[in-house]
Coordinates of C-alpha atoms in Angstrom, one line a residue:
X244 CA -1.8 18.7 -18.0
X245 CA -1.1 15.0 -18.7
X246 CA 1.0 14.7 -21.8
X247 CA 0.9 11.6 -24.1
X248 CA 4.5 11.2 -25.2
X249 CA 6.1 7.7 -25.1
X250 CA 9.7 8.0 -24.1
X251 CA 11.5 5.4 -22.0
X252 CA 10.6 6.9 -18.6
X253 CA 13.0 8.5 -16.1
X254 CA 10.4 7.5 -13.6
X255 CA 7.1 5.7 -14.0
X256 CA 3.7 5.8 -12.3
X257 CA 1.8 2.6 -13.2
X258 CA -1.9 1.9 -12.6
X259 CA -2.6 -1.9 -12.4
X260 CA -6.1 -3.0 -13.2
X261 CA -7.0 -6.5 -12.2
X262 CA -9.7 -8.3 -14.2
X263 CA -10.7 -11.0 -16.6
X264 CA -8.9 -11.5 -19.9
X265 CA -10.4 -11.8 -23.3
X266 CA -10.8 -15.2 -24.9
X267 CA -7.7 -14.7 -26.9
X268 CA -5.3 -16.2 -24.4
X269 CA -3.2 -19.2 -25.5
X270 CA -1.4 -21.6 -23.3
X271 CA 2.3 -21.8 -22.7
X272 CA 4.5 -24.4 -21.0
X273 CA 5.3 -24.0 -17.3
X274 CA 8.3 -25.4 -15.6
X275 CA 6.6 -28.6 -14.8
X276 CA 5.5 -29.2 -18.3
X277 CA 1.8 -28.3 -17.7
X278 CA -0.1 -25.6 -19.6
X279 CA -0.9 -22.2 -18.3
X280 CA -2.6 -19.1 -20.0
X281 CA -0.1 -16.6 -21.3
X282 CA -0.9 -13.0 -20.7
X283 CA 1.4 -11.8 -23.4
X284 CA -0.9 -13.5 -26.0
X285 CA -4.1 -11.7 -24.8
X286 CA -5.4 -8.3 -25.9
X287 CA -3.1 -5.6 -24.7
X288 CA -4.8 -3.1 -22.4
X289 CA -4.8 0.5 -23.3
X290 CA -5.3 3.9 -21.6
X291 CA -6.9 7.1 -22.9
X292 CA -6.8 10.6 -21.4
X293 CA -9.6 13.1 -21.6
X294 CA -9.4 16.4 -23.6
X295 CA -11.9 18.2 -21.5
X296 CA -14.7 17.8 -18.9
X297 CA -17.3 17.1 -21.6
X298 CA -15.3 14.0 -22.6
X299 CA -15.1 12.8 -19.0
X300 CA -18.9 13.2 -18.6
X301 CA -19.7 11.5 -21.9
X302 CA -17.5 8.5 -21.1
X303 CA -18.8 8.1 -17.6
X304 CA -22.5 8.4 -18.6
X305 CA -22.0 5.8 -21.4
X306 CA -20.5 3.3 -19.0
X307 CA -23.3 3.9 -16.4
X308 CA -26.0 3.5 -19.0
X309 CA -24.6 0.1 -19.9
X310 CA -25.1 -1.1 -16.4
X311 CA -27.8 0.9 -14.6
X312 CA -30.7 -1.1 -13.3
X313 CA -33.5 -0.8 -10.7
X314 CA -31.1 -0.8 -7.8
X315 CA -28.6 1.7 -9.4
X316 CA -25.2 0.5 -10.6
X317 CA -24.5 -2.2 -8.0
X318 CA -25.0 -6.0 -7.9
X319 CA -26.4 -6.2 -4.4
X320 CA -29.2 -3.7 -3.4
X321 CA -28.1 -3.3 0.2
X322 CA -24.7 -1.9 -1.0
X323 CA -26.3 1.2 -2.5
X324 CA -27.9 3.2 0.2
X325 CA -27.5 6.9 -0.3
X326 CA -25.4 7.8 2.8
X327 CA -24.0 11.3 3.0
X328 CA -20.6 12.5 3.9
X329 CA -20.5 15.1 6.7
X330 CA -17.7 17.0 5.1
X331 CA -18.3 17.0 1.4
X332 CA -22.1 17.5 0.9
X333 CA -23.1 20.8 -0.8
X334 CA -22.4 22.8 -3.9
X335 CA -19.0 23.4 -5.4
X336 CA -17.4 25.0 -8.4
X337 CA -17.2 23.0 -11.7
X338 CA -13.9 21.3 -12.6
X339 CA -11.3 23.2 -14.5
X340 CA -8.0 22.5 -16.2
X341 CA -5.3 21.1 -14.0
X342 CA -3.7 23.7 -11.6
X343 CA -0.2 25.0 -12.1
X344 CA 2.5 22.9 -10.4
X345 CA 5.2 24.3 -8.1
X346 CA 8.7 23.5 -9.4
X347 CA 10.7 24.1 -6.3
X348 CA 13.0 21.3 -5.2
X349 CA 12.2 18.9 -2.3
X350 CA 13.5 19.4 1.2
X351 CA 16.7 17.7 2.2
X352 CA 16.5 15.3 5.1
X353 CA 19.4 13.5 6.8
X354 CA 19.0 11.9 10.2
X355 CA 21.8 12.0 12.8
X356 CA 24.5 9.3 12.5
X357 CA 23.6 5.9 14.0
X358 CA 19.9 6.4 13.3
X359 CA 17.6 4.0 11.4
X360 CA 14.9 4.9 8.9
X361 CA 11.5 3.5 8.3
X362 CA 11.7 -0.2 7.1
X363 CA 10.7 0.4 3.5
X364 CA 10.6 -1.7 0.4
X365 CA 12.9 0.6 -1.6
X366 CA 15.9 2.6 -0.6
X367 CA 15.3 6.4 -0.8
X368 CA 11.5 6.0 -0.9
X369 CA 9.9 6.8 2.4
X370 CA 6.6 5.1 3.3
X371 CA 3.9 6.4 5.6
X372 CA 4.2 4.9 9.1
X373 CA 3.2 5.6 12.7
X374 CA 6.8 6.4 13.9
X375 CA 9.4 8.7 12.5
X376 CA 12.7 10.0 13.9
X377 CA 15.6 12.2 12.9
X378 CA 17.8 10.8 15.7
X379 CA 17.0 13.4 18.3
X380 CA 13.2 13.8 18.1
X381 CA 10.8 10.8 17.9
X382 CA 7.3 11.4 16.5
X383 CA 4.6 8.8 17.0
X384 CA 0.9 8.3 16.2
X385 CA -0.9 5.9 18.4
X386 CA -4.6 6.0 19.3
X387 CA -5.3 9.1 17.2
X388 CA -2.8 11.2 19.0
X389 CA 0.5 12.5 17.6
X390 CA 3.4 13.1 20.0
X391 CA 6.9 14.4 19.8
X392 CA 9.7 13.4 22.2
X393 CA 13.1 15.0 22.7
X394 CA 15.5 12.1 23.3
X395 CA 18.4 14.3 24.4
X396 CA 16.4 15.8 27.3
X397 CA 14.1 12.8 27.9
X398 CA 11.1 15.0 27.5
X399 CA 7.6 14.9 25.9
X400 CA 7.5 18.1 23.9
X401 CA 4.0 18.2 22.5
X402 CA 1.0 16.1 21.7
X403 CA -2.0 16.9 19.5
X404 CA -5.2 14.9 18.9
X405 CA -5.7 13.9 15.3
X406 CA -9.0 13.2 13.5
X407 CA -10.5 9.8 14.3
X408 CA -9.2 7.3 11.7
X409 CA -6.1 5.4 10.5
X410 CA -3.1 7.7 10.3
X411 CA 0.4 7.5 8.9
X412 CA 3.2 10.1 8.4
X413 CA 6.4 11.0 6.6
X414 CA 9.1 13.3 7.8
X415 CA 11.3 15.5 5.7
X416 CA 13.6 18.0 7.4
X417 CA 11.4 20.2 9.7
X418 CA 8.2 19.2 7.9
X419 CA 5.9 16.3 9.0
X420 CA 3.0 15.3 6.9
X421 CA 0.2 13.1 8.4
X422 CA -2.4 11.4 6.3
X423 CA -5.6 10.2 8.1
X424 CA -8.3 8.0 6.5
X425 CA -11.4 8.8 8.5
X426 CA -13.9 6.2 9.7
X427 CA -17.1 7.7 8.3
X428 CA -19.0 6.0 5.6
X429 CA -17.1 7.7 2.8
X430 CA -13.6 7.3 4.3
X431 CA -12.2 10.7 3.4
X432 CA -8.5 11.5 3.7
X433 CA -7.3 14.4 5.8
X434 CA -3.8 15.8 5.2
X435 CA -2.2 17.6 8.3
X436 CA 1.0 19.4 7.6
X437 CA 3.1 20.1 10.7
X438 CA 6.2 22.2 11.2
X439 CA 8.5 20.4 13.7
X440 CA 11.3 22.9 14.1
X441 CA 13.0 22.1 17.5
X442 CA 10.7 19.1 17.7
X443 CA 7.5 21.0 18.6
X444 CA 4.4 20.2 16.6
X445 CA 2.9 23.3 14.9
X446 CA 0.0 22.8 12.5
X447 CA 0.7 24.6 9.2
X448 CA -2.5 23.7 7.3
X449 CA -5.1 20.9 7.1
X450 CA -6.8 19.8 3.9
X451 CA -9.6 17.3 3.4
X452 CA -9.4 15.2 0.3
X453 CA -12.2 13.0 -1.0
X454 CA -11.3 9.4 -1.1
X455 CA -10.1 6.5 1.0
X456 CA -6.4 6.3 1.6
X457 CA -4.4 3.7 -0.4
X458 CA -0.8 4.6 0.2
X459 CA 1.6 7.4 1.1
X460 CA 5.0 7.5 -0.5
X461 CA 7.7 10.2 -0.5
X462 CA 10.4 10.7 -3.2
X463 CA 12.7 13.7 -3.6
X464 CA 10.8 15.8 -1.0
X465 CA 7.4 15.3 -2.6
X466 CA 4.7 13.2 -1.0
X467 CA 2.4 11.3 -3.2
X468 CA -0.9 10.3 -1.6
X469 CA -3.0 7.7 -3.5
X470 CA -6.7 7.6 -2.8
X471 CA -9.9 5.9 -4.0
X472 CA -12.7 8.3 -4.4
X473 CA -16.2 6.8 -4.7
X474 CA -19.0 9.0 -6.0
X475 CA -21.9 6.5 -5.4
X476 CA -23.0 8.4 -2.3
X477 CA -23.5 11.5 -4.4
X478 CA -25.8 9.9 -7.0
X479 CA -29.5 9.8 -6.0
X480 CA -30.4 6.4 -7.3
X481 CA -33.8 4.9 -6.2
X482 CA -34.8 1.4 -5.3
X483 CA -38.0 -0.4 -6.2
X484 CA -40.8 -0.4 -3.6
X485 CA -41.3 -4.1 -4.0
X486 CA -40.3 -7.0 -6.3
X487 CA -43.1 -6.5 -8.8
X488 CA -42.3 -6.1 -12.5
X489 CA -43.9 -2.6 -12.5
X490 CA -41.9 -1.5 -9.5
X491 CA -38.6 -2.8 -11.0
X492 CA -39.3 -1.1 -14.4
X493 CA -40.2 2.2 -12.7
X494 CA -37.1 2.2 -10.6
X495 CA -34.8 1.4 -13.6
X496 CA -36.5 4.2 -15.6
X497 CA -35.9 6.7 -12.8
X498 CA -32.3 5.6 -12.4
X499 CA -31.6 6.1 -16.2
X500 CA -33.0 9.7 -15.8
X501 CA -30.6 10.2 -12.8
X502 CA -27.6 9.2 -15.0
X503 CA -28.7 11.4 -17.8
X504 CA -29.0 14.4 -15.5
X505 CA -25.5 14.0 -14.0
X506 CA -22.9 16.8 -14.3
X507 CA -19.1 16.1 -14.2
X508 CA -18.8 17.8 -10.8
X509 CA -21.1 15.0 -9.4
X510 CA -18.2 12.5 -9.5
X511 CA -14.8 14.3 -9.7
X512 CA -13.0 14.2 -6.4
X513 CA -13.3 17.2 -4.2
X514 CA -11.2 19.0 -1.6
X515 CA -11.3 21.8 0.9
X516 CA -9.0 23.4 3.5
X517 CA -9.9 23.2 7.1
X518 CA -9.6 26.6 8.8
X519 CA -9.2 27.6 12.5
X520 CA -11.4 25.8 15.0
X521 CA -12.6 23.3 12.4
X522 CA -14.1 25.8 10.0
X523 CA -14.4 24.7 6.4
X524 CA -13.2 26.5 3.3
X525 CA -14.8 26.5 -0.1
X526 CA -15.1 23.0 -1.6
X527 CA -13.5 22.7 -5.0
X528 CA -12.6 19.9 -7.4
X529 CA -9.3 18.3 -6.5
X530 CA -8.1 17.4 -10.0
X531 CA -8.6 18.9 -13.4
X532 CA -10.5 16.9 -16.1
X533 CA -7.4 16.9 -18.4
X534 CA -5.5 15.0 -15.7
X535 CA -8.1 12.2 -15.8
X536 CA -8.1 9.1 -17.9
X537 CA -9.6 5.7 -18.3
X538 CA -8.5 2.1 -19.1
X539 CA -9.8 0.4 -22.2
X540 CA -11.4 -2.3 -19.9
X541 CA -13.9 -0.8 -17.6
X542 CA -12.5 -1.1 -14.1
X543 CA -15.1 0.0 -11.5
X544 CA -16.9 3.1 -10.3
X545 CA -14.9 5.9 -8.8
X546 CA -11.6 7.6 -9.3
X547 CA -8.2 6.5 -8.2
X548 CA -6.2 9.7 -7.9
X549 CA -2.8 10.9 -6.7
X550 CA -2.4 14.1 -4.6
X551 CA 1.1 15.5 -4.6
X552 CA 2.4 17.7 -1.7
X553 CA 5.7 19.6 -1.9
X554 CA 7.1 19.5 1.6
X555 CA 9.4 22.5 0.8
X556 CA 6.2 24.6 0.3
X557 CA 4.0 23.7 3.3
X558 CA 1.6 26.5 2.7
X559 CA 0.6 25.2 -0.8
X560 CA -2.4 22.9 -1.0
X561 CA -2.1 19.4 -2.3
X562 CA -2.2 19.1 -6.1
X563 CA -4.1 16.5 -8.0
X564 CA -1.5 15.2 -10.4
X565 CA -3.2 12.2 -12.0
X566 CA -6.5 10.3 -11.8
X567 CA -8.0 7.2 -13.5
X568 CA -11.6 6.1 -13.5
X569 CA -11.0 2.9 -11.6
X570 CA -10.6 1.6 -8.1
X571 CA -7.3 0.8 -6.4
X572 CA -6.1 -1.7 -3.9
X573 CA -2.3 -1.2 -3.4
X574 CA 0.7 0.6 -4.7
X575 CA 4.5 0.1 -5.2
X576 CA 6.9 2.9 -5.5
X577 CA 10.6 3.0 -6.4
X578 CA 12.8 6.1 -6.9
X579 CA 11.8 5.7 -10.6
X580 CA 8.3 4.4 -10.5
X581 CA 4.9 4.2 -8.8
X582 CA 2.4 1.3 -9.5
X583 CA -1.2 1.4 -8.4
X584 CA -3.1 -1.8 -8.5
X585 CA -6.9 -1.9 -9.0
X586 CA -9.6 -4.5 -9.4
X587 CA -11.3 -4.5 -12.7
X588 CA -15.1 -4.6 -12.8
X589 CA -16.2 -8.0 -14.2
X590 CA -19.8 -7.9 -15.4
X591 CA -19.7 -11.7 -16.2
X592 CA -18.6 -12.9 -12.8
X593 CA -22.1 -13.0 -11.2
X594 CA -25.4 -13.8 -13.0
X595 CA -28.4 -14.2 -10.7
X596 CA -25.9 -14.3 -7.7
X597 CA -24.1 -17.4 -9.3
X598 CA -20.4 -17.2 -10.3
X599 CA -19.9 -17.5 -14.1
X600 CA -16.2 -16.8 -14.2
X601 CA -14.4 -19.2 -16.5
X602 CA -10.9 -17.6 -16.7
X603 CA -8.3 -16.4 -14.3
X604 CA -8.3 -12.7 -13.5
X605 CA -5.7 -10.6 -15.3
X606 CA -3.8 -7.5 -14.2
X607 CA -3.7 -4.6 -16.6
X608 CA -0.7 -2.2 -16.2
X609 CA -0.8 1.4 -17.3
X610 CA 2.5 3.3 -17.0
X611 CA 3.0 7.0 -16.4
X612 CA 6.4 8.8 -16.1
X613 CA 7.3 11.3 -13.4
X614 CA 9.0 14.5 -14.4
X615 CA 12.5 15.0 -13.1
X616 CA 11.2 16.7 -9.9
X617 CA 8.3 14.2 -9.5
X618 CA 5.7 16.8 -9.9
X619 CA 4.1 15.9 -13.2
X620 CA 3.1 12.7 -14.9
X621 CA 3.2 11.6 -18.6
X622 CA 1.5 8.5 -19.9
X623 CA 3.9 5.9 -21.3
X624 CA 2.4 2.5 -22.0
X625 CA 0.0 -0.3 -21.1
X626 CA 0.3 -4.0 -20.7
X627 CA -1.2 -7.1 -19.0
X628 CA -0.2 -10.1 -16.9
X629 CA -2.3 -13.1 -15.7
X630 CA -3.3 -13.3 -12.1
X631 CA -3.7 -11.1 -9.1
X632 CA -1.1 -9.5 -6.7
X633 CA -0.5 -10.1 -3.0
X634 CA 0.7 -6.6 -2.1
X635 CA 3.2 -3.9 -3.1
X636 CA 6.1 -6.4 -2.7
X637 CA 4.7 -8.3 -5.6
X638 CA 6.1 -5.6 -7.9
X639 CA 9.7 -4.5 -8.5
X640 CA 11.7 -2.6 -11.2
X641 CA 15.2 -3.6 -12.1
X642 CA 17.4 -2.7 -15.1
X643 CA 14.6 -1.2 -17.1
X644 CA 12.1 -4.0 -16.6
X645 CA 9.1 -4.5 -14.3
X646 CA 8.8 -7.8 -12.4
X647 CA 5.3 -8.8 -11.2
X648 CA 4.5 -11.9 -9.0
X649 CA 1.0 -13.1 -9.3
X650 CA -1.4 -15.9 -8.3
X651 CA -3.6 -17.1 -11.1
X652 CA -6.6 -19.5 -11.0
X653 CA -6.5 -22.3 -13.6
X654 CA -10.2 -23.1 -14.2
X655 CA -9.3 -25.4 -17.1
X656 CA -7.2 -27.7 -14.9
X657 CA -9.3 -28.6 -11.9
X658 CA -9.8 -25.0 -10.5
X659 CA -6.4 -24.9 -8.8
X660 CA -4.0 -22.0 -8.3
X661 CA -0.7 -21.4 -10.1
X662 CA 1.9 -18.8 -9.2
X663 CA 4.4 -17.0 -11.5
X664 CA 6.7 -14.1 -12.0
X665 CA 6.2 -12.0 -15.2
X666 CA 8.7 -9.6 -16.6
X667 CA 7.5 -6.6 -18.7
X668 CA 9.3 -3.9 -20.7
X669 CA 8.2 -0.7 -22.5
X670 CA 8.1 -1.0 -26.3
X671 CA 6.5 2.2 -27.7
X672 CA 3.1 2.5 -26.3
X673 CA 3.0 -1.1 -25.1
X674 CA 4.3 -2.7 -21.9
X675 CA 5.1 -6.2 -23.3
X676 CA 5.7 -9.4 -21.4
X677 CA 9.2 -10.5 -22.4
X678 CA 9.7 -13.4 -20.0
X679 CA 7.8 -15.4 -17.3
X680 CA 8.3 -18.2 -14.8
X681 CA 5.2 -20.3 -13.8
X682 CA 4.5 -23.5 -12.0
X683 CA 5.4 -22.5 -8.4
X684 CA 3.3 -24.0 -5.7
X685 CA 0.4 -25.4 -7.7
X686 CA -2.7 -25.4 -5.6
X687 CA -1.2 -22.8 -3.2
X688 CA -1.2 -19.1 -3.0
X689 CA 1.6 -16.6 -2.6
X690 CA 2.2 -15.5 1.0
X691 CA 5.4 -13.5 0.6
X692 CA 7.5 -12.0 -2.2
X693 CA 10.8 -10.1 -2.4
X694 CA 12.9 -9.1 -5.3
X695 CA 16.6 -8.3 -4.7
X696 CA 18.5 -7.1 -7.7
X697 CA 18.7 -9.9 -10.3
X698 CA 17.2 -12.4 -7.8
X699 CA 13.7 -13.1 -6.6
X700 CA 12.1 -15.0 -3.7
X701 CA 8.6 -16.3 -3.6
X702 CA 6.9 -18.1 -0.7
X703 CA 3.7 -20.1 -1.2
X704 CA 1.7 -22.1 1.4
X705 CA -0.9 -24.8 1.8
X706 CA 0.6 -27.2 4.4
X707 CA 4.3 -26.5 4.1
X708 CA 6.2 -23.3 3.0
X709 CA 8.0 -23.7 -0.3
X710 CA 10.6 -21.0 -0.6
X711 CA 11.4 -20.5 -4.3
X712 CA 14.6 -18.8 -5.5
X713 CA 14.5 -17.2 -9.0
X714 CA 17.3 -16.1 -11.3
X715 CA 16.0 -13.0 -13.1
X716 CA 19.3 -11.8 -14.5
X717 CA 18.1 -12.5 -18.1
X718 CA 14.6 -10.9 -18.2
X719 CA 13.8 -12.8 -21.4
X720 CA 14.6 -16.2 -19.8
X721 CA 13.9 -16.1 -16.0
X722 CA 14.6 -19.4 -14.2
X723 CA 13.4 -21.1 -11.0
X724 CA 16.7 -22.3 -9.7
X725 CA 16.1 -23.4 -6.1
X726 CA 13.3 -24.6 -3.8
X727 CA 13.1 -25.5 -0.1
X728 CA 10.0 -26.8 1.7
X729 CA 9.7 -26.1 5.4
X730 CA 6.7 -26.1 7.8
X731 CA 4.9 -22.8 8.2
X732 CA 5.3 -19.8 5.9
X733 CA 7.0 -16.4 5.6
X734 CA 5.1 -13.2 5.0
X735 CA 8.0 -10.8 5.0
X736 CA 11.5 -11.4 3.5
X737 CA 14.5 -9.2 4.1
X738 CA 17.6 -9.9 2.0
X739 CA 20.5 -8.7 4.1
X740 CA 23.4 -9.5 1.8
X741 CA 23.9 -11.7 -1.2
X742 CA 24.0 -14.8 0.9
X743 CA 21.3 -14.5 3.6
X744 CA 17.6 -13.7 3.9
X745 CA 15.8 -13.0 7.1
X746 CA 12.1 -13.8 7.2
X747 CA 9.2 -13.1 9.5
X748 CA 6.1 -15.4 9.4
X749 CA 4.3 -18.2 11.1
X750 CA 5.8 -21.5 12.3
X751 CA 3.9 -24.7 11.7
X752 CA 3.8 -28.5 11.6
X753 CA 4.2 -30.8 8.7
X754 CA 0.4 -31.2 8.5
X755 CA -0.1 -27.4 8.1
X756 CA -1.1 -26.5 11.7
X757 CA 0.2 -23.0 12.6
X758 CA 1.9 -22.8 16.0
X759 CA 3.0 -19.2 16.3
X760 CA 5.1 -16.3 15.0
X761 CA 8.8 -16.9 14.2
X762 CA 11.9 -15.3 12.7
X763 CA 14.0 -17.5 10.3
X764 CA 17.2 -17.2 8.5
X765 CA 18.0 -18.8 5.1
X766 CA 21.4 -19.3 3.5
X767 CA 21.0 -18.6 -0.2
X768 CA 24.7 -18.4 -1.1
X769 CA 24.0 -21.4 -3.4
X770 CA 20.7 -20.3 -5.0
X771 CA 20.1 -23.8 -6.2
X772 CA 20.2 -25.1 -2.7
X773 CA 18.6 -22.7 -0.2
X774 CA 19.0 -23.8 3.5
X775 CA 17.1 -22.7 6.6
X776 CA 20.0 -22.2 9.0
X777 CA 18.2 -20.7 12.1
X778 CA 14.8 -20.1 13.6
X779 CA 13.5 -18.3 16.7
X780 CA 10.0 -18.6 18.1
X781 CA 9.0 -15.2 19.2
X782 CA 5.3 -15.2 20.1
X783 CA 1.8 -16.4 19.3
X784 CA 1.5 -13.3 17.1
X785 CA 3.6 -10.3 16.0
X786 CA 2.5 -7.2 14.1
X787 CA 5.6 -7.7 12.0
X788 CA 4.0 -10.7 10.2
X789 CA 1.4 -8.3 8.7
X790 CA 3.2 -5.0 8.6
X791 CA 6.9 -4.8 7.6
X792 CA 7.2 -1.4 9.3
X793 CA 7.1 -3.2 12.6
X794 CA 10.3 -5.1 11.8
X795 CA 13.7 -3.6 12.7
X796 CA 17.0 -4.9 11.3
X797 CA 20.1 -3.0 12.5
X798 CA 23.1 -4.4 10.4
X799 CA 25.7 -2.5 12.4
X800 CA 25.2 -4.8 15.3
X801 CA 23.3 -7.7 13.7
X802 CA 20.2 -7.0 15.9
X803 CA 16.6 -7.8 15.0
X804 CA 13.7 -6.3 17.0
X805 CA 10.1 -7.4 16.5
X806 CA 7.0 -6.6 18.7
X807 CA 4.9 -9.4 20.1
X808 CA 1.6 -9.8 21.8
X809 CA 1.4 -8.4 25.3
X810 CA 2.2 -10.9 28.1
X811 CA 1.6 -9.7 31.6
X812 CA 2.4 -12.6 33.9
X813 CA 3.3 -10.3 36.8
X814 CA 2.8 -6.8 38.0
X815 CA 5.4 -4.4 39.3
X816 CA 8.9 -4.3 37.8
X817 CA 9.1 -2.7 34.4
X818 CA 5.9 -3.8 32.7
X819 CA 4.6 -6.5 30.4
X820 CA 6.6 -8.5 27.9
X821 CA 6.1 -6.7 24.6
X822 CA 9.0 -7.1 22.1
X823 CA 11.9 -9.6 21.4
X824 CA 15.5 -8.7 20.5
X825 CA 17.5 -11.2 18.5
X826 CA 21.1 -11.3 17.5
X827 CA 22.3 -12.7 14.2
X828 CA 26.0 -13.7 13.9
X829 CA 26.7 -15.6 10.7
X830 CA 24.2 -18.4 10.7
X831 CA 23.5 -18.3 14.4
X832 CA 20.4 -16.6 15.7
X833 CA 20.1 -16.1 19.5
X834 CA 17.6 -14.3 21.7
X835 CA 19.3 -11.3 23.4
X836 CA 16.4 -10.3 25.5
X837 CA 12.8 -9.1 25.8
X838 CA 11.5 -5.6 26.3
X839 CA 8.8 -4.6 28.8
X840 CA 6.2 -1.9 28.6
X841 CA 2.7 -1.6 30.0
X842 CA 1.2 -1.2 26.5
X843 CA 2.0 -3.1 23.3
X844 CA 5.2 -1.9 21.7
X845 CA 4.3 -0.9 18.1
X846 CA 7.7 0.2 16.7
X847 CA 11.4 0.0 17.4
X848 CA 14.0 2.4 15.9
X849 CA 17.6 3.2 16.4
X850 CA 18.5 6.7 17.4
X851 CA 22.1 7.8 17.9
X852 CA 23.1 4.1 18.4
X853 CA 20.4 3.5 21.1
X854 CA 17.4 1.3 20.9
X855 CA 14.1 3.3 21.1
X856 CA 10.7 1.5 21.4
X857 CA 7.3 3.2 21.2
X858 CA 4.0 2.2 22.7
X859 CA 0.8 4.1 23.6
X860 CA 2.2 4.4 27.1
X861 CA 5.5 6.0 26.3
X862 CA 8.9 6.0 24.6
X863 CA 11.7 3.9 26.1
X864 CA 15.4 4.0 25.4
X865 CA 17.8 1.1 26.0
X866 CA 21.4 0.4 25.4
X867 CA 22.0 -1.8 22.3
X868 CA 24.8 -3.7 24.0
X869 CA 23.0 -5.2 27.0
X870 CA 19.4 -3.7 26.6
X871 CA 19.8 -1.9 29.9
X872 CA 17.3 0.9 30.3
X873 CA 18.5 4.5 29.7
X874 CA 15.2 6.4 30.1
X875 CA 11.5 5.8 30.0
X876 CA 9.4 8.8 28.8
X877 CA 5.9 8.1 29.8
X878 CA 2.6 9.4 28.3
X879 CA -0.6 10.2 30.1
X880 CA -3.4 8.0 28.6
X881 CA -6.9 9.4 29.3
X882 CA -9.0 6.9 31.2
X883 CA -6.2 4.7 32.4
X884 CA -4.4 4.2 35.7
X885 CA -1.1 6.0 35.9
X886 CA 1.8 3.5 35.6
X887 CA 3.4 4.8 38.8
X888 CA 0.2 3.6 40.6
X889 CA 0.2 0.1 39.3
X890 CA 1.0 -2.6 41.9

């Protein structure tokens, strides 16, 4: 059951709800002396839990009846066809109280020495990715197939087809969890739990969860899977036969009757276990009504909910730990916190298909605390900042405060954008803004963000790339202390010590033309005077510019590995150019070499001080010192020519 105490949290789960503010906002001065709306002066968002299923039903019906029309609940009729999910249609039991939680501790996981881990935003928080390793075994998911490779014996141990969809996994000890978002119309999430003792993949259980996958994070041996569950395909709304007034009135009347006839089980997320040979178990609700809540500002149809899996108890089904009646877009998790960002429903944005928005969107923040073992959640506080977020890197906790980087839209000053960092802190049941820095890159949007202890870095872009350096050591008085404008822009920033930041992004000209992907190094030892000390052009495109998991930094040797687009200028030899290895020594960045495979390299990891790269075609191992090949473990790809037979 979700409790409603208000302590300063040991760990916090926060749900962010992006939307329009009230009209109570008042301007504050930005760094350049202009005015900007101040989210701390607007109405503070609140959050309310439900005491029982009747309360869930009453609230949902009331919100529906405010908005239902001849085409149902949506603005555009073509968006509301009644498609059906293959897996979740049919009857199910009514929702109940929240299930009991298992209190066993998480599994321990320590990779072999000289082994890298997934490139994550926060230390000790694993993120779902397509490659995992413990140093001896490498697990990969490419083209809907999971494989395990034994590096010690240069052997492919096992491979299993996964459900069609986008998959990511986390590894803890001898347990491997795979989350797959299916490609059907309702985008359900399938959780496959594998035992990987001795590196061999053995399926423990498979559960189907209703909702599209938002994120997978693992803390303390527990995996938290965040999903958006839409119930629109379960509601039998009608549409008018034609555009006549009588037809519109009849359709609206029928849709009101549909809303009044709904039961709570019509929209609470569902789950079932998949048995042997694809048989389906009994469908049931995935989360109890008392674990659900809603924001004070209506934030869209559906349920954003978190399923928690204890990897030390692989036979136990996922547990729905918290849910909010809203729709999510991204998450951020630290060892103490989880933040879920959602887009608030704005009834005023469109009227007769014409935008009527007059104010910048706001992001509402609802905070929940984890229990010590990260298995239960307690509501803490709610707050609000102006603007919208780029991604999970837009958020960071430090020294008891939450930093949030946003792009806002200043409709009162020519319709341009403004960018800022807002700092919030829990005060009773409120998450108050205690400090802010605005005025970064007016007319531009944030392309990259990274927080590093008391310092923050923000990249905006229009024609050139301003890198802003922020001093956040005093959360009540944050300062913009440095700025550097260079062509192009950075999308991923990696602080590697107190003095240097490695970035991945796109190079460009002074006029804003993008010329290709690059790695750059900035000296920030003097935060008031950041300097770009090195760059390396790597390709026309690199997956690392859009997915930080594709970036490898190995500090022990100063090596950087990034994949690039496949370049096959010749056949024979060792394949096509597919990744670049760079060496950073002080402020000097040099290219050490390029790696070749017949298929695009998706990830690079270090295992027992050796470089391992993974593609759909195989797993290759190279020496770190000179990149000489040690072994190449090839995969059979159905429908392709064997590599040994290529000219």
